[in-house]
């Protein structure tokens, strides 16, 4: 017999391989009992998110904008405050006379891709810095809102009764305050104390760089804008706290703060992510709007809103100076909104199908 | 044999202060339990079984309040304890298993995390020791491959498995008393039997007492030594299994027993329900709460609540019929 058992010599042979019917070994069996990897909340959510094309495109756009806002300016040959004499009001890809002369000599001169402004500052880097400020405002303000709103809302919802009543009436009162008015009042009244703080107390010098206006925007966000988040979190907590696992945690002897931190807030994490993501564009929008009115960042520091505002003067000659920051704002806001929607679809258990 | 009294509830009254008025959920309930005892509390929905057990843990939900009576558990006077003191005994000396294992586990944590939480809250074990203990607990409640299961989320387990996990959590600190609040209602019959078997087995292993709350007399009969029948926030009859099943005295207990489906019934024979609905707890009647549904209701039943009649050392029943019999007996048949 030329054919060995368990090793077919001839691939065309129709003989049954006898070795297939030998008892399987324990180690071979083990390979079948691999337990499916346990899918947790995050993995499941991100898997859904990855299938959402619109959200993924938005995420890519946001990442690209972030690279341009945070990394590119570091390597960029021009800085946002550098005024180049003789290069004022250049158009897209235009060189000044002096730069042309240097080019003639064979020196490499980095082009002003988006031209320069009336003071001779490179417009491309100013837009990047403007986006940086806008994104920072959006993210920091949303973080402040998330922190205050979720703590306030969960305490109010969890304890209920009179605590809830009083805390929610405070929220109602804050809702009625006109926010723009408060921002204007605050930036006017905070201007001098903040300046004083920046100049006389060591360690607060950064206030001048960022601008009193921006700090007052943050203060306003932390004073006023958390109420929406607080209401959403409270609503979630109200339904969650009636769940059996909360009673079970109580019956185990868990303290109130532990129940709020560990059991309640983690269960609304989906809502928190989504609301925060949707809060970012609205914060950016508010910042741009205020900067447009001249209440935002301090002078050399650009923000997308203040860039648009400054461009108004020369709108007929240099329409791109208004269009470019406006498009960037729209792109950022649109991307964050779409990403927020995608996150909601991915993480909100009620929308699962 | 003298054993220690573990739980002593005297004249407990719990009311819920709702917008509609005061709902007297528990009205004058007294329970005494010895160490190692298994007590069954049966009664229909809304009879105050769960509220009784919650009040032992100091967990009467808002707007409920203990308005009268005392609860002594293992040397603690539960009524006078602060929230922090209560927390130190919850899960440690007294644990509870809830009715629905589907919702009693936090969906966002692995079960390992949740068992560990119970251990870490009350013991000084470090994380590694807590992990080993949780593996041990899962083995104890009969879950195979515990190391793998610990990494799973509640939604990956079946109802019976989840209830086993709940039991493991409840047993984490070897409590003196385990309150099982309808532990098998959400499970199917074969799993029910397994869970009950497991609980009896564990009871003997670590010598704890169990209060079993249920409306299923079948379950009670297989596990408990002593049964209390509750109706409208009152205990109407209490006694050993044999007393309740073979010598029921109260009309409500008799009704409950009649309503159980039997194996030897003829085809198409209808079950015998207890007619009527429970009384409105907002306006509890002055007399026996069961009187409106009772077939043998007498005039006095509507006016006054009967006292407990002692039938034997542990068999007590609150019914005017028994008082009447006793009266007739003492009158020597001279009507």
mmCIF file with all atom_site columns, N, CA, C and O in Angstrom, chain B residues 5 7-9 30-42 203 210-214 217 219-230 235 237-245 308 312-316:
data_model
loop_
_atom_site.group_PDB
_atom_site.id
_atom_site.type_symbol
_atom_site.label_atom_id
_atom_site.label_alt_id
_atom_site.label_comp_id
_atom_site.label_asym_id
_atom_site.label_entity_id
_atom_site.label_seq_id
_atom_site.pdbx_PDB_ins_code
_atom_site.Cartn_x
_atom_site.Cartn_y
_atom_site.Cartn_z
_atom_site.occupancy
_atom_site.B_iso_or_equiv
_atom_site.pdbx_formal_charge
_atom_site.auth_seq_id
_atom_site.auth_comp_id
_atom_site.auth_asym_id
_atom_site.auth_atom_id
_atom_site.pdbx_PDB_model_num
ATOM 1   N N  . UNK B 1 5   ? -31.862 34.771 69.510 1.00 0.00 ? 5   UNK B N  1
ATOM 2   C CA . UNK B 1 5   ? -32.797 35.517 68.682 1.00 0.00 ? 5   UNK B CA 1
ATOM 3   C C  . UNK B 1 5   ? -31.979 36.426 67.770 1.00 0.00 ? 5   UNK B C  1
ATOM 4   O O  . UNK B 1 5   ? -31.177 37.233 68.235 1.00 0.00 ? 5   UNK B O  1
ATOM 5   N N  . UNK B 1 7   ? -33.460 38.124 64.922 1.00 0.00 ? 7   UNK B N  1
ATOM 6   C CA . UNK B 1 7   ? -34.267 39.241 64.458 1.00 0.00 ? 7   UNK B CA 1
ATOM 7   C C  . UNK B 1 7   ? -35.525 39.308 65.301 1.00 0.00 ? 7   UNK B C  1
ATOM 8   O O  . UNK B 1 7   ? -36.190 38.298 65.510 1.00 0.00 ? 7   UNK B O  1
ATOM 9   N N  . UNK B 1 8   ? -35.800 40.488 65.813 1.00 0.00 ? 8   UNK B N  1
ATOM 10  C CA . UNK B 1 8   ? -36.983 40.645 66.638 1.00 0.00 ? 8   UNK B CA 1
ATOM 11  C C  . UNK B 1 8   ? -37.707 41.914 66.225 1.00 0.00 ? 8   UNK B C  1
ATOM 12  O O  . UNK B 1 8   ? -37.253 43.014 66.515 1.00 0.00 ? 8   UNK B O  1
ATOM 13  N N  . UNK B 1 9   ? -38.787 41.747 65.514 1.00 0.00 ? 9   UNK B N  1
ATOM 14  C CA . UNK B 1 9   ? -39.578 42.904 65.094 1.00 0.00 ? 9   UNK B CA 1
ATOM 15  C C  . UNK B 1 9   ? -40.802 42.961 65.989 1.00 0.00 ? 9   UNK B C  1
ATOM 16  O O  . UNK B 1 9   ? -41.499 41.952 66.153 1.00 0.00 ? 9   UNK B O  1
ATOM 17  N N  . UNK B 1 30  ? -45.320 41.694 63.981 1.00 0.00 ? 30  UNK B N  1
ATOM 18  C CA . UNK B 1 30  ? -44.254 41.249 64.874 1.00 0.00 ? 30  UNK B CA 1
ATOM 19  C C  . UNK B 1 30  ? -43.668 39.959 64.321 1.00 0.00 ? 30  UNK B C  1
ATOM 20  O O  . UNK B 1 30  ? -44.408 39.047 63.961 1.00 0.00 ? 30  UNK B O  1
ATOM 21  N N  . UNK B 1 31  ? -42.358 39.917 64.230 1.00 0.00 ? 31  UNK B N  1
ATOM 22  C CA . UNK B 1 31  ? -41.694 38.712 63.734 1.00 0.00 ? 31  UNK B CA 1
ATOM 23  C C  . UNK B 1 31  ? -40.536 38.401 64.664 1.00 0.00 ? 31  UNK B C  1
ATOM 24  O O  . UNK B 1 31  ? -39.817 39.301 65.092 1.00 0.00 ? 31  UNK B O  1
ATOM 25  N N  . UNK B 1 32  ? -40.361 37.130 64.989 1.00 0.00 ? 32  UNK B N  1
ATOM 26  C CA . UNK B 1 32  ? -39.192 36.731 65.753 1.00 0.00 ? 32  UNK B CA 1
ATOM 27  C C  . UNK B 1 32  ? -38.480 35.625 65.000 1.00 0.00 ? 32  UNK B C  1
ATOM 28  O O  . UNK B 1 32  ? -39.121 34.699 64.504 1.00 0.00 ? 32  UNK B O  1
ATOM 29  N N  . UNK B 1 33  ? -37.177 35.758 64.868 1.00 0.00 ? 33  UNK B N  1
ATOM 30  C CA . UNK B 1 33  ? -36.430 34.738 64.147 1.00 0.00 ? 33  UNK B CA 1
ATOM 31  C C  . UNK B 1 33  ? -35.219 34.333 64.941 1.00 0.00 ? 33  UNK B C  1
ATOM 32  O O  . UNK B 1 33  ? -34.523 35.173 65.504 1.00 0.00 ? 33  UNK B O  1
ATOM 33  N N  . UNK B 1 34  ? -34.930 33.031 64.941 1.00 0.00 ? 34  UNK B N  1
ATOM 34  C CA . UNK B 1 34  ? -33.719 32.565 65.599 1.00 0.00 ? 34  UNK B CA 1
ATOM 35  C C  . UNK B 1 34  ? -32.636 32.378 64.557 1.00 0.00 ? 34  UNK B C  1
ATOM 36  O O  . UNK B 1 34  ? -32.907 32.325 63.366 1.00 0.00 ? 34  UNK B O  1
ATOM 37  N N  . UNK B 1 35  ? -31.409 32.255 65.043 1.00 0.00 ? 35  UNK B N  1
ATOM 38  C CA . UNK B 1 35  ? -30.298 32.034 64.117 1.00 0.00 ? 35  UNK B CA 1
ATOM 39  C C  . UNK B 1 35  ? -30.479 30.717 63.386 1.00 0.00 ? 35  UNK B C  1
ATOM 40  O O  . UNK B 1 35  ? -30.818 29.706 63.986 1.00 0.00 ? 35  UNK B O  1
ATOM 41  N N  . UNK B 1 36  ? -30.231 30.728 62.106 1.00 0.00 ? 36  UNK B N  1
ATOM 42  C CA . UNK B 1 36  ? -30.329 29.510 61.322 1.00 0.00 ? 36  UNK B CA 1
ATOM 43  C C  . UNK B 1 36  ? -31.744 29.162 60.893 1.00 0.00 ? 36  UNK B C  1
ATOM 44  O O  . UNK B 1 36  ? -31.976 28.143 60.265 1.00 0.00 ? 36  UNK B O  1
ATOM 45  N N  . UNK B 1 37  ? -32.681 30.032 61.225 1.00 0.00 ? 37  UNK B N  1
ATOM 46  C CA . UNK B 1 37  ? -34.073 29.805 60.876 1.00 0.00 ? 37  UNK B CA 1
ATOM 47  C C  . UNK B 1 37  ? -34.325 30.125 59.402 1.00 0.00 ? 37  UNK B C  1
ATOM 48  O O  . UNK B 1 37  ? -33.644 30.948 58.821 1.00 0.00 ? 37  UNK B O  1
ATOM 49  N N  . UNK B 1 38  ? -35.319 29.458 58.822 1.00 0.00 ? 38  UNK B N  1
ATOM 50  C CA . UNK B 1 38  ? -35.775 29.864 57.495 1.00 0.00 ? 38  UNK B CA 1
ATOM 51  C C  . UNK B 1 38  ? -37.242 30.207 57.608 1.00 0.00 ? 38  UNK B C  1
ATOM 52  O O  . UNK B 1 38  ? -38.066 29.372 57.946 1.00 0.00 ? 38  UNK B O  1
ATOM 53  N N  . UNK B 1 39  ? -37.544 31.458 57.345 1.00 0.00 ? 39  UNK B N  1
ATOM 54  C CA . UNK B 1 39  ? -38.903 31.942 57.521 1.00 0.00 ? 39  UNK B CA 1
ATOM 55  C C  . UNK B 1 39  ? -39.472 32.310 56.159 1.00 0.00 ? 39  UNK B C  1
ATOM 56  O O  . UNK B 1 39  ? -38.825 32.983 55.365 1.00 0.00 ? 39  UNK B O  1
ATOM 57  N N  . UNK B 1 40  ? -40.666 31.832 55.900 1.00 0.00 ? 40  UNK B N  1
ATOM 58  C CA . UNK B 1 40  ? -41.317 32.208 54.656 1.00 0.00 ? 40  UNK B CA 1
ATOM 59  C C  . UNK B 1 40  ? -42.400 33.224 54.937 1.00 0.00 ? 40  UNK B C  1
ATOM 60  O O  . UNK B 1 40  ? -43.156 33.067 55.888 1.00 0.00 ? 40  UNK B O  1
ATOM 61  N N  . UNK B 1 41  ? -42.448 34.282 54.132 1.00 0.00 ? 41  UNK B N  1
ATOM 62  C CA . UNK B 1 41  ? -43.551 35.228 54.257 1.00 0.00 ? 41  UNK B CA 1
ATOM 63  C C  . UNK B 1 41  ? -44.341 35.153 52.960 1.00 0.00 ? 41  UNK B C  1
ATOM 64  O O  . UNK B 1 41  ? -43.788 35.407 51.888 1.00 0.00 ? 41  UNK B O  1
ATOM 65  N N  . UNK B 1 42  ? -45.612 34.770 53.058 1.00 0.00 ? 42  UNK B N  1
ATOM 66  C CA . UNK B 1 42  ? -46.415 34.691 51.844 1.00 0.00 ? 42  UNK B CA 1
ATOM 67  C C  . UNK B 1 42  ? -47.581 35.653 51.929 1.00 0.00 ? 42  UNK B C  1
ATOM 68  O O  . UNK B 1 42  ? -47.995 36.071 53.006 1.00 0.00 ? 42  UNK B O  1
ATOM 69  N N  . UNK B 1 203 ? -27.315 27.732 52.815 1.00 0.00 ? 203 UNK B N  1
ATOM 70  C CA . UNK B 1 203 ? -27.726 28.040 54.176 1.00 0.00 ? 203 UNK B CA 1
ATOM 71  C C  . UNK B 1 203 ? -27.059 27.068 55.145 1.00 0.00 ? 203 UNK B C  1
ATOM 72  O O  . UNK B 1 203 ? -26.529 27.466 56.185 1.00 0.00 ? 203 UNK B O  1
ATOM 73  N N  . UNK B 1 210 ? -32.567 32.755 56.649 1.00 0.00 ? 210 UNK B N  1
ATOM 74  C CA . UNK B 1 210 ? -33.152 33.256 55.404 1.00 0.00 ? 210 UNK B CA 1
ATOM 75  C C  . UNK B 1 210 ? -34.587 33.698 55.665 1.00 0.00 ? 210 UNK B C  1
ATOM 76  O O  . UNK B 1 210 ? -35.338 33.014 56.362 1.00 0.00 ? 210 UNK B O  1
ATOM 77  N N  . UNK B 1 211 ? -34.924 34.850 55.137 1.00 0.00 ? 211 UNK B N  1
ATOM 78  C CA . UNK B 1 211 ? -36.344 35.215 55.055 1.00 0.00 ? 211 UNK B CA 1
ATOM 79  C C  . UNK B 1 211 ? -36.717 35.103 53.593 1.00 0.00 ? 211 UNK B C  1
ATOM 80  O O  . UNK B 1 211 ? -36.122 35.754 52.739 1.00 0.00 ? 211 UNK B O  1
ATOM 81  N N  . UNK B 1 212 ? -37.675 34.261 53.303 1.00 0.00 ? 212 UNK B N  1
ATOM 82  C CA . UNK B 1 212 ? -38.055 34.038 51.921 1.00 0.00 ? 212 UNK B CA 1
ATOM 83  C C  . UNK B 1 212 ? -39.418 34.674 51.693 1.00 0.00 ? 212 UNK B C  1
ATOM 84  O O  . UNK B 1 212 ? -40.409 34.282 52.313 1.00 0.00 ? 212 UNK B O  1
ATOM 85  N N  . UNK B 1 213 ? -39.435 35.655 50.832 1.00 0.00 ? 213 UNK B N  1
ATOM 86  C CA . UNK B 1 213 ? -40.687 36.353 50.560 1.00 0.00 ? 213 UNK B CA 1
ATOM 87  C C  . UNK B 1 213 ? -41.209 35.892 49.216 1.00 0.00 ? 213 UNK B C  1
ATOM 88  O O  . UNK B 1 213 ? -40.479 35.918 48.228 1.00 0.00 ? 213 UNK B O  1
ATOM 89  N N  . UNK B 1 214 ? -42.437 35.453 49.178 1.00 0.00 ? 214 UNK B N  1
ATOM 90  C CA . UNK B 1 214 ? -42.940 34.932 47.905 1.00 0.00 ? 214 UNK B CA 1
ATOM 91  C C  . UNK B 1 214 ? -44.453 34.884 47.945 1.00 0.00 ? 214 UNK B C  1
ATOM 92  O O  . UNK B 1 214 ? -45.077 35.034 48.997 1.00 0.00 ? 214 UNK B O  1
ATOM 93  N N  . UNK B 1 217 ? -46.703 29.365 47.210 1.00 0.00 ? 217 UNK B N  1
ATOM 94  C CA . UNK B 1 217 ? -46.679 28.479 48.376 1.00 0.00 ? 217 UNK B CA 1
ATOM 95  C C  . UNK B 1 217 ? -45.832 27.240 48.122 1.00 0.00 ? 217 UNK B C  1
ATOM 96  O O  . UNK B 1 217 ? -45.278 26.654 49.040 1.00 0.00 ? 217 UNK B O  1
ATOM 97  N N  . UNK B 1 219 ? -42.937 26.976 46.644 1.00 0.00 ? 219 UNK B N  1
ATOM 98  C CA . UNK B 1 219 ? -41.536 27.223 46.967 1.00 0.00 ? 219 UNK B CA 1
ATOM 99  C C  . UNK B 1 219 ? -41.330 27.197 48.474 1.00 0.00 ? 219 UNK B C  1
ATOM 100 O O  . UNK B 1 219 ? -40.405 26.583 48.991 1.00 0.00 ? 219 UNK B O  1
ATOM 101 N N  . UNK B 1 220 ? -42.248 27.867 49.165 1.00 0.00 ? 220 UNK B N  1
ATOM 102 C CA . UNK B 1 220 ? -42.126 27.969 50.607 1.00 0.00 ? 220 UNK B CA 1
ATOM 103 C C  . UNK B 1 220 ? -42.083 26.582 51.238 1.00 0.00 ? 220 UNK B C  1
ATOM 104 O O  . UNK B 1 220 ? -41.271 26.294 52.103 1.00 0.00 ? 220 UNK B O  1
ATOM 105 N N  . UNK B 1 221 ? -42.960 25.704 50.743 1.00 0.00 ? 221 UNK B N  1
ATOM 106 C CA . UNK B 1 221 ? -43.111 24.401 51.383 1.00 0.00 ? 221 UNK B CA 1
ATOM 107 C C  . UNK B 1 221 ? -41.818 23.598 51.322 1.00 0.00 ? 221 UNK B C  1
ATOM 108 O O  . UNK B 1 221 ? -41.540 22.796 52.200 1.00 0.00 ? 221 UNK B O  1
ATOM 109 N N  . UNK B 1 222 ? -40.996 23.827 50.269 1.00 0.00 ? 222 UNK B N  1
ATOM 110 C CA . UNK B 1 222 ? -39.811 22.991 50.134 1.00 0.00 ? 222 UNK B CA 1
ATOM 111 C C  . UNK B 1 222 ? -38.640 23.496 50.966 1.00 0.00 ? 222 UNK B C  1
ATOM 112 O O  . UNK B 1 222 ? -37.703 22.759 51.224 1.00 0.00 ? 222 UNK B O  1
ATOM 113 N N  . UNK B 1 223 ? -38.671 24.740 51.371 1.00 0.00 ? 223 UNK B N  1
ATOM 114 C CA . UNK B 1 223 ? -37.498 25.321 52.006 1.00 0.00 ? 223 UNK B CA 1
ATOM 115 C C  . UNK B 1 223 ? -37.714 25.706 53.466 1.00 0.00 ? 223 UNK B C  1
ATOM 116 O O  . UNK B 1 223 ? -36.850 25.495 54.304 1.00 0.00 ? 223 UNK B O  1
ATOM 117 N N  . UNK B 1 224 ? -38.885 26.266 53.753 1.00 0.00 ? 224 UNK B N  1
ATOM 118 C CA . UNK B 1 224 ? -39.035 26.945 55.035 1.00 0.00 ? 224 UNK B CA 1
ATOM 119 C C  . UNK B 1 224 ? -39.444 26.006 56.162 1.00 0.00 ? 224 UNK B C  1
ATOM 120 O O  . UNK B 1 224 ? -40.018 24.953 55.942 1.00 0.00 ? 224 UNK B O  1
ATOM 121 N N  . UNK B 1 225 ? -39.117 26.456 57.371 1.00 0.00 ? 225 UNK B N  1
ATOM 122 C CA . UNK B 1 225 ? -39.602 25.743 58.545 1.00 0.00 ? 225 UNK B CA 1
ATOM 123 C C  . UNK B 1 225 ? -40.866 26.413 59.054 1.00 0.00 ? 225 UNK B C  1
ATOM 124 O O  . UNK B 1 225 ? -41.801 25.782 59.493 1.00 0.00 ? 225 UNK B O  1
ATOM 125 N N  . UNK B 1 226 ? -40.844 27.737 58.961 1.00 0.00 ? 226 UNK B N  1
ATOM 126 C CA . UNK B 1 226 ? -41.929 28.502 59.537 1.00 0.00 ? 226 UNK B CA 1
ATOM 127 C C  . UNK B 1 226 ? -42.496 29.423 58.455 1.00 0.00 ? 226 UNK B C  1
ATOM 128 O O  . UNK B 1 226 ? -41.752 29.917 57.609 1.00 0.00 ? 226 UNK B O  1
ATOM 129 N N  . UNK B 1 227 ? -43.795 29.605 58.481 1.00 0.00 ? 227 UNK B N  1
ATOM 130 C CA . UNK B 1 227 ? -44.425 30.440 57.466 1.00 0.00 ? 227 UNK B CA 1
ATOM 131 C C  . UNK B 1 227 ? -45.289 31.504 58.131 1.00 0.00 ? 227 UNK B C  1
ATOM 132 O O  . UNK B 1 227 ? -45.946 31.241 59.149 1.00 0.00 ? 227 UNK B O  1
ATOM 133 N N  . UNK B 1 228 ? -45.247 32.703 57.564 1.00 0.00 ? 228 UNK B N  1
ATOM 134 C CA . UNK B 1 228 ? -46.181 33.729 58.016 1.00 0.00 ? 228 UNK B CA 1
ATOM 135 C C  . UNK B 1 228 ? -47.018 34.136 56.822 1.00 0.00 ? 228 UNK B C  1
ATOM 136 O O  . UNK B 1 228 ? -46.485 34.363 55.733 1.00 0.00 ? 228 UNK B O  1
ATOM 137 N N  . UNK B 1 229 ? -48.311 34.222 57.028 1.00 0.00 ? 229 UNK B N  1
ATOM 138 C CA . UNK B 1 229 ? -49.193 34.643 55.951 1.00 0.00 ? 229 UNK B CA 1
ATOM 139 C C  . UNK B 1 229 ? -49.577 36.089 56.218 1.00 0.00 ? 229 UNK B C  1
ATOM 140 O O  . UNK B 1 229 ? -50.072 36.413 57.294 1.00 0.00 ? 229 UNK B O  1
ATOM 141 N N  . UNK B 1 230 ? -49.295 36.948 55.253 1.00 0.00 ? 230 UNK B N  1
ATOM 142 C CA . UNK B 1 230 ? -49.619 38.367 55.440 1.00 0.00 ? 230 UNK B CA 1
ATOM 143 C C  . UNK B 1 230 ? -50.790 38.752 54.569 1.00 0.00 ? 230 UNK B C  1
ATOM 144 O O  . UNK B 1 230 ? -50.939 38.274 53.446 1.00 0.00 ? 230 UNK B O  1
ATOM 145 N N  . UNK B 1 235 ? -50.138 40.332 59.773 1.00 0.00 ? 235 UNK B N  1
ATOM 146 C CA . UNK B 1 235 ? -49.929 38.894 59.746 1.00 0.00 ? 235 UNK B CA 1
ATOM 147 C C  . UNK B 1 235 ? -51.225 38.243 60.200 1.00 0.00 ? 235 UNK B C  1
ATOM 148 O O  . UNK B 1 235 ? -51.743 38.559 61.275 1.00 0.00 ? 235 UNK B O  1
ATOM 149 N N  . UNK B 1 237 ? -51.829 34.712 59.886 1.00 0.00 ? 237 UNK B N  1
ATOM 150 C CA . UNK B 1 237 ? -51.608 33.384 60.443 1.00 0.00 ? 237 UNK B CA 1
ATOM 151 C C  . UNK B 1 237 ? -50.124 33.065 60.371 1.00 0.00 ? 237 UNK B C  1
ATOM 152 O O  . UNK B 1 237 ? -49.454 33.409 59.399 1.00 0.00 ? 237 UNK B O  1
ATOM 153 N N  . UNK B 1 238 ? -49.622 32.417 61.411 1.00 0.00 ? 238 UNK B N  1
ATOM 154 C CA . UNK B 1 238 ? -48.235 31.990 61.342 1.00 0.00 ? 238 UNK B CA 1
ATOM 155 C C  . UNK B 1 238 ? -48.100 30.633 61.993 1.00 0.00 ? 238 UNK B C  1
ATOM 156 O O  . UNK B 1 238 ? -48.826 30.309 62.933 1.00 0.00 ? 238 UNK B O  1
ATOM 157 N N  . UNK B 1 239 ? -47.182 29.849 61.466 1.00 0.00 ? 239 UNK B N  1
ATOM 158 C CA . UNK B 1 239 ? -47.018 28.517 62.028 1.00 0.00 ? 239 UNK B CA 1
ATOM 159 C C  . UNK B 1 239 ? -45.986 27.735 61.244 1.00 0.00 ? 239 UNK B C  1
ATOM 160 O O  . UNK B 1 239 ? -45.365 28.270 60.319 1.00 0.00 ? 239 UNK B O  1
ATOM 161 N N  . UNK B 1 240 ? -45.810 26.460 61.595 1.00 0.00 ? 240 UNK B N  1
ATOM 162 C CA . UNK B 1 240 ? -44.870 25.639 60.838 1.00 0.00 ? 240 UNK B CA 1
ATOM 163 C C  . UNK B 1 240 ? -45.511 25.273 59.508 1.00 0.00 ? 240 UNK B C  1
ATOM 164 O O  . UNK B 1 240 ? -46.695 25.525 59.282 1.00 0.00 ? 240 UNK B O  1
ATOM 165 N N  . UNK B 1 241 ? -44.722 24.677 58.642 1.00 0.00 ? 241 UNK B N  1
ATOM 166 C CA . UNK B 1 241 ? -45.250 24.252 57.347 1.00 0.00 ? 241 UNK B CA 1
ATOM 167 C C  . UNK B 1 241 ? -46.451 23.341 57.526 1.00 0.00 ? 241 UNK B C  1
ATOM 168 O O  . UNK B 1 241 ? -47.487 23.525 56.884 1.00 0.00 ? 241 UNK B O  1
ATOM 169 N N  . UNK B 1 242 ? -46.308 22.392 58.409 1.00 0.00 ? 242 UNK B N  1
ATOM 170 C CA . UNK B 1 242 ? -47.395 21.437 58.608 1.00 0.00 ? 242 UNK B CA 1
ATOM 171 C C  . UNK B 1 242 ? -48.656 22.134 59.088 1.00 0.00 ? 242 UNK B C  1
ATOM 172 O O  . UNK B 1 242 ? -49.755 21.821 58.636 1.00 0.00 ? 242 UNK B O  1
ATOM 173 N N  . UNK B 1 243 ? -48.482 23.082 60.017 1.00 0.00 ? 243 UNK B N  1
ATOM 174 C CA . UNK B 1 243 ? -49.641 23.827 60.514 1.00 0.00 ? 243 UNK B CA 1
ATOM 175 C C  . UNK B 1 243 ? -50.362 24.510 59.366 1.00 0.00 ? 243 UNK B C  1
ATOM 176 O O  . UNK B 1 243 ? -51.581 24.424 59.233 1.00 0.00 ? 243 UNK B O  1
ATOM 177 N N  . UNK B 1 244 ? -49.587 25.217 58.532 1.00 0.00 ? 244 UNK B N  1
ATOM 178 C CA . UNK B 1 244 ? -50.202 26.032 57.493 1.00 0.00 ? 244 UNK B CA 1
ATOM 179 C C  . UNK B 1 244 ? -50.800 25.156 56.391 1.00 0.00 ? 244 UNK B C  1
ATOM 180 O O  . UNK B 1 244 ? -51.899 25.417 55.904 1.00 0.00 ? 244 UNK B O  1
ATOM 181 N N  . UNK B 1 245 ? -50.084 24.112 56.011 1.00 0.00 ? 245 UNK B N  1
ATOM 182 C CA . UNK B 1 245 ? -50.554 23.334 54.872 1.00 0.00 ? 245 UNK B CA 1
ATOM 183 C C  . UNK B 1 245 ? -51.631 22.315 55.239 1.00 0.00 ? 245 UNK B C  1
ATOM 184 O O  . UNK B 1 245 ? -52.528 22.066 54.451 1.00 0.00 ? 245 UNK B O  1
ATOM 185 N N  . UNK B 1 308 ? -54.793 37.539 68.188 1.00 0.00 ? 308 UNK B N  1
ATOM 186 C CA . UNK B 1 308 ? -54.227 36.252 67.798 1.00 0.00 ? 308 UNK B CA 1
ATOM 187 C C  . UNK B 1 308 ? -54.743 35.156 68.719 1.00 0.00 ? 308 UNK B C  1
ATOM 188 O O  . UNK B 1 308 ? -54.771 35.311 69.932 1.00 0.00 ? 308 UNK B O  1
ATOM 189 N N  . UNK B 1 312 ? -51.083 26.384 68.744 1.00 0.00 ? 312 UNK B N  1
ATOM 190 C CA . UNK B 1 312 ? -50.022 25.625 69.405 1.00 0.00 ? 312 UNK B CA 1
ATOM 191 C C  . UNK B 1 312 ? -48.913 26.625 69.718 1.00 0.00 ? 312 UNK B C  1
ATOM 192 O O  . UNK B 1 312 ? -49.112 27.827 69.536 1.00 0.00 ? 312 UNK B O  1
ATOM 193 N N  . UNK B 1 313 ? -47.741 26.147 70.136 1.00 0.00 ? 313 UNK B N  1
ATOM 194 C CA . UNK B 1 313 ? -46.688 27.072 70.542 1.00 0.00 ? 313 UNK B CA 1
ATOM 195 C C  . UNK B 1 313 ? -46.253 28.021 69.432 1.00 0.00 ? 313 UNK B C  1
ATOM 196 O O  . UNK B 1 313 ? -45.874 29.152 69.687 1.00 0.00 ? 313 UNK B O  1
ATOM 197 N N  . UNK B 1 314 ? -46.268 27.523 68.199 1.00 0.00 ? 314 UNK B N  1
ATOM 198 C CA . UNK B 1 314 ? -45.887 28.439 67.127 1.00 0.00 ? 314 UNK B CA 1
ATOM 199 C C  . UNK B 1 314 ? -47.028 28.735 66.169 1.00 0.00 ? 314 UNK B C  1
ATOM 200 O O  . UNK B 1 314 ? -46.921 29.610 65.329 1.00 0.00 ? 314 UNK B O  1
ATOM 201 N N  . UNK B 1 315 ? -48.106 28.058 66.277 1.00 0.00 ? 315 UNK B N  1
ATOM 202 C CA . UNK B 1 315 ? -49.219 28.288 65.357 1.00 0.00 ? 315 UNK B CA 1
ATOM 203 C C  . UNK B 1 315 ? -50.182 29.319 65.948 1.00 0.00 ? 315 UNK B C  1
ATOM 204 O O  . UNK B 1 315 ? -50.816 29.067 66.964 1.00 0.00 ? 315 UNK B O  1
ATOM 205 N N  . UNK B 1 316 ? -50.209 30.485 65.297 1.00 0.00 ? 316 UNK B N  1
ATOM 206 C CA . UNK B 1 316 ? -51.109 31.549 65.736 1.00 0.00 ? 316 UNK B CA 1
ATOM 207 C C  . UNK B 1 316 ? -51.986 31.949 64.577 1.00 0.00 ? 316 UNK B C  1
ATOM 208 O O  . UNK B 1 316 ? -51.565 31.887 63.427 1.00 0.00 ? 316 UNK B O  1
#
